[in-house]
């Protein structure tokens, strides 16, 4: 009798989790839109950083080089986020 109750409980919990699938899809859609918005804003800030860097003295100082490295690092991070977004969009299209 105890085994039957446990089995019934496991089945009920399994079926209950299926009802959350549409909510998870909606959540991932909103996360995808939020990530796209973040990337767009970060690209604007990165462009401002690069524009500001153009006004720094033409000599290759360690400080200028540090700023160049930081803008390059942010570019890599944004490229990675773009790949992640493309993967998420590909996953949504397959569903």
PDB file of C-alpha atoms in Angstrom:
ATOM      1  CA  UNK A   1       0.000   0.000   0.000  1.00  0.00           C
ATOM      2  CA  UNK A   2       2.842   2.382   0.879  1.00  0.00           C
ATOM      3  CA  UNK A   3       4.509   1.652  -2.469  1.00  0.00           C
ATOM      4  CA  UNK A   4       1.320   2.512  -4.336  1.00  0.00           C
ATOM      5  CA  UNK A   5       0.996   5.824  -2.522  1.00  0.00           C
ATOM      6  CA  UNK A   6       4.636   6.681  -3.263  1.00  0.00           C
ATOM      7  CA  UNK A   7       4.186   5.773  -6.921  1.00  0.00           C
ATOM      8  CA  UNK A   8       1.044   7.883  -7.127  1.00  0.00           C
ATOM      9  CA  UNK A   9       2.850  10.811  -5.506  1.00  0.00           C
ATOM     10  CA  UNK A  10       5.746  10.542  -7.954  1.00  0.00           C
ATOM     11  CA  UNK A  11       3.342  10.448 -10.906  1.00  0.00           C
ATOM     12  CA  UNK A  12       1.415  13.457  -9.636  1.00  0.00           C
ATOM     13  CA  UNK A  13       4.611  15.457  -9.171  1.00  0.00           C
ATOM     14  CA  UNK A  14       5.768  14.477 -12.663  1.00  0.00           C
ATOM     15  CA  UNK A  15       2.535  15.632 -14.263  1.00  0.00           C
ATOM     16  CA  UNK A  16       2.467  18.793 -12.167  1.00  0.00           C
ATOM     17  CA  UNK A  17       5.850  19.849 -13.541  1.00  0.00           C
ATOM     18  CA  UNK A  18       4.528  19.599 -17.105  1.00  0.00           C
ATOM     19  CA  UNK A  19       2.128  22.456 -16.492  1.00  0.00           C
ATOM     20  CA  UNK A  20       5.062  24.835 -15.991  1.00  0.00           C
ATOM     21  CA  UNK A  21       6.527  24.410 -19.478  1.00  0.00           C
ATOM     22  CA  UNK A  22       4.664  27.347 -21.071  1.00  0.00           C
ATOM     23  CA  UNK A  23       5.670  29.613 -18.198  1.00  0.00           C
ATOM     24  CA  UNK A  24       9.310  28.626 -18.653  1.00  0.00           C
ATOM     25  CA  UNK A  25       9.097  29.454 -22.357  1.00  0.00           C
ATOM     26  CA  UNK A  26       7.617  32.867 -21.596  1.00  0.00           C
ATOM     27  CA  UNK A  27      10.322  33.454 -19.024  1.00  0.00           C
ATOM     28  CA  UNK A  28      13.088  32.518 -21.445  1.00  0.00           C
ATOM     29  CA  UNK A  29      11.531  34.798 -24.094  1.00  0.00           C
ATOM     30  CA  UNK A  30      11.634  37.719 -21.679  1.00  0.00           C
ATOM     31  CA  UNK A  31      15.202  36.821 -20.697  1.00  0.00           C
ATOM     32  CA  UNK A  32      16.167  36.750 -24.370  1.00  0.00           C
ATOM     33  CA  UNK A  33      14.638  40.185 -24.961  1.00  0.00           C
ATOM     34  CA  UNK A  34      16.358  41.541 -21.844  1.00  0.00           C
ATOM     35  CA  UNK A  35      19.710  40.153 -23.006  1.00  0.00           C
ATOM     36  CA  UNK A  36      19.249  41.741 -26.450  1.00  0.00           C
ATOM     37  CA  UNK A  37      18.459  45.066 -24.792  1.00  0.00           C
ATOM     38  CA  UNK A  38      21.523  44.775 -22.536  1.00  0.00           C
ATOM     39  CA  UNK A  39      23.784  43.994 -25.502  1.00  0.00           C
ATOM     40  CA  UNK A  40      22.456  46.966 -27.432  1.00  0.00           C
ATOM     41  CA  UNK A  41      23.077  49.287 -24.483  1.00  0.00           C
ATOM     42  CA  UNK A  42      26.536  47.831 -23.886  1.00  0.00           C
ATOM     43  CA  UNK A  43      27.438  48.394 -27.561  1.00  0.00           C
ATOM     44  CA  UNK A  44      26.449  52.054 -27.234  1.00  0.00           C
ATOM     45  CA  UNK A  45      28.648  52.425 -24.157  1.00  0.00           C
ATOM     46  CA  UNK A  46      31.534  50.624 -25.878  1.00  0.00           C
ATOM     47  CA  UNK A  47      31.266  53.014 -28.834  1.00  0.00           C
ATOM     48  CA  UNK A  48      31.365  55.953 -26.414  1.00  0.00           C
ATOM     49  CA  UNK A  49      34.481  54.460 -24.796  1.00  0.00           C
ATOM     50  CA  UNK A  50      36.151  54.130 -28.203  1.00  0.00           C
ATOM     51  CA  UNK A  51      35.174  57.683 -29.162  1.00  0.00           C
ATOM     52  CA  UNK A  52      36.648  58.980 -25.911  1.00  0.00           C
ATOM     53  CA  UNK A  53      39.805  56.961 -26.536  1.00  0.00           C
ATOM     54  CA  UNK A  54      40.265  58.774 -29.842  1.00  0.00           C
ATOM     55  CA  UNK A  55      40.712  62.038 -27.912  1.00  0.00           C
ATOM     56  CA  UNK A  56      43.512  60.643 -25.748  1.00  0.00           C
ATOM     57  CA  UNK A  57      47.027  61.745 -26.671  1.00  0.00           C
ATOM     58  CA  UNK A  58      48.464  59.943 -29.702  1.00  0.00           C
ATOM     59  CA  UNK A  59      51.497  58.704 -27.792  1.00  0.00           C
ATOM     60  CA  UNK A  60      51.255  55.088 -26.687  1.00  0.00           C
ATOM     61  CA  UNK A  61      51.124  55.521 -22.927  1.00  0.00           C
ATOM     62  CA  UNK A  62      50.441  52.615 -20.561  1.00  0.00           C
ATOM     63  CA  UNK A  63      47.134  54.224 -19.587  1.00  0.00           C
ATOM     64  CA  UNK A  64      45.986  54.518 -23.214  1.00  0.00           C
ATOM     65  CA  UNK A  65      47.040  50.935 -23.837  1.00  0.00           C
ATOM     66  CA  UNK A  66      45.029  49.842 -20.791  1.00  0.00           C
ATOM     67  CA  UNK A  67      41.930  51.556 -22.198  1.00  0.00           C
ATOM     68  CA  UNK A  68      42.484  49.834 -25.550  1.00  0.00           C
ATOM     69  CA  UNK A  69      42.727  46.472 -23.813  1.00  0.00           C
ATOM     70  CA  UNK A  70      39.538  47.144 -21.878  1.00  0.00           C
ATOM     71  CA  UNK A  71      37.574  48.055 -25.011  1.00  0.00           C
ATOM     72  CA  UNK A  72      38.899  44.899 -26.688  1.00  0.00           C
ATOM     73  CA  UNK A  73      37.815  42.841 -23.685  1.00  0.00           C
ATOM     74  CA  UNK A  74      34.315  44.301 -23.806  1.00  0.00           C
ATOM     75  CA  UNK A  75      34.134  43.532 -27.513  1.00  0.00           C
ATOM     76  CA  UNK A  76      34.947  39.879 -26.778  1.00  0.00           C
ATOM     77  CA  UNK A  77      32.282  39.770 -24.050  1.00  0.00           C
ATOM     78  CA  UNK A  78      29.680  41.254 -26.400  1.00  0.00           C
ATOM     79  CA  UNK A  79      30.586  38.796 -29.151  1.00  0.00           C
ATOM     80  CA  UNK A  80      30.115  35.962 -26.663  1.00  0.00           C
ATOM     81  CA  UNK A  81      26.709  37.341 -25.659  1.00  0.00           C
ATOM     82  CA  UNK A  82      25.726  37.560 -29.342  1.00  0.00           C
ATOM     83  CA  UNK A  83      26.588  33.876 -29.780  1.00  0.00           C
ATOM     84  CA  UNK A  84      24.576  33.019 -26.677  1.00  0.00           C
ATOM     85  CA  UNK A  85      21.585  34.977 -28.003  1.00  0.00           C
ATOM     86  CA  UNK A  86      21.846  33.248 -31.373  1.00  0.00           C
ATOM     87  CA  UNK A  87      21.897  29.882 -29.602  1.00  0.00           C
ATOM     88  CA  UNK A  88      18.860  30.785 -27.536  1.00  0.00           C
ATOM     89  CA  UNK A  89      16.999  31.965 -30.631  1.00  0.00           C
ATOM     90  CA  UNK A  90      17.905  28.732 -32.425  1.00  0.00           C
ATOM     91  CA  UNK A  91      16.543  26.752 -29.494  1.00  0.00           C
ATOM     92  CA  UNK A  92      13.245  28.655 -29.630  1.00  0.00           C
ATOM     93  CA  UNK A  93      12.855  28.044 -33.362  1.00  0.00           C
ATOM     94  CA  UNK A  94      13.318  24.297 -32.913  1.00  0.00           C
ATOM     95  CA  UNK A  95      10.438  24.094 -30.407  1.00  0.00           C
TER      96      UNK A  95
END
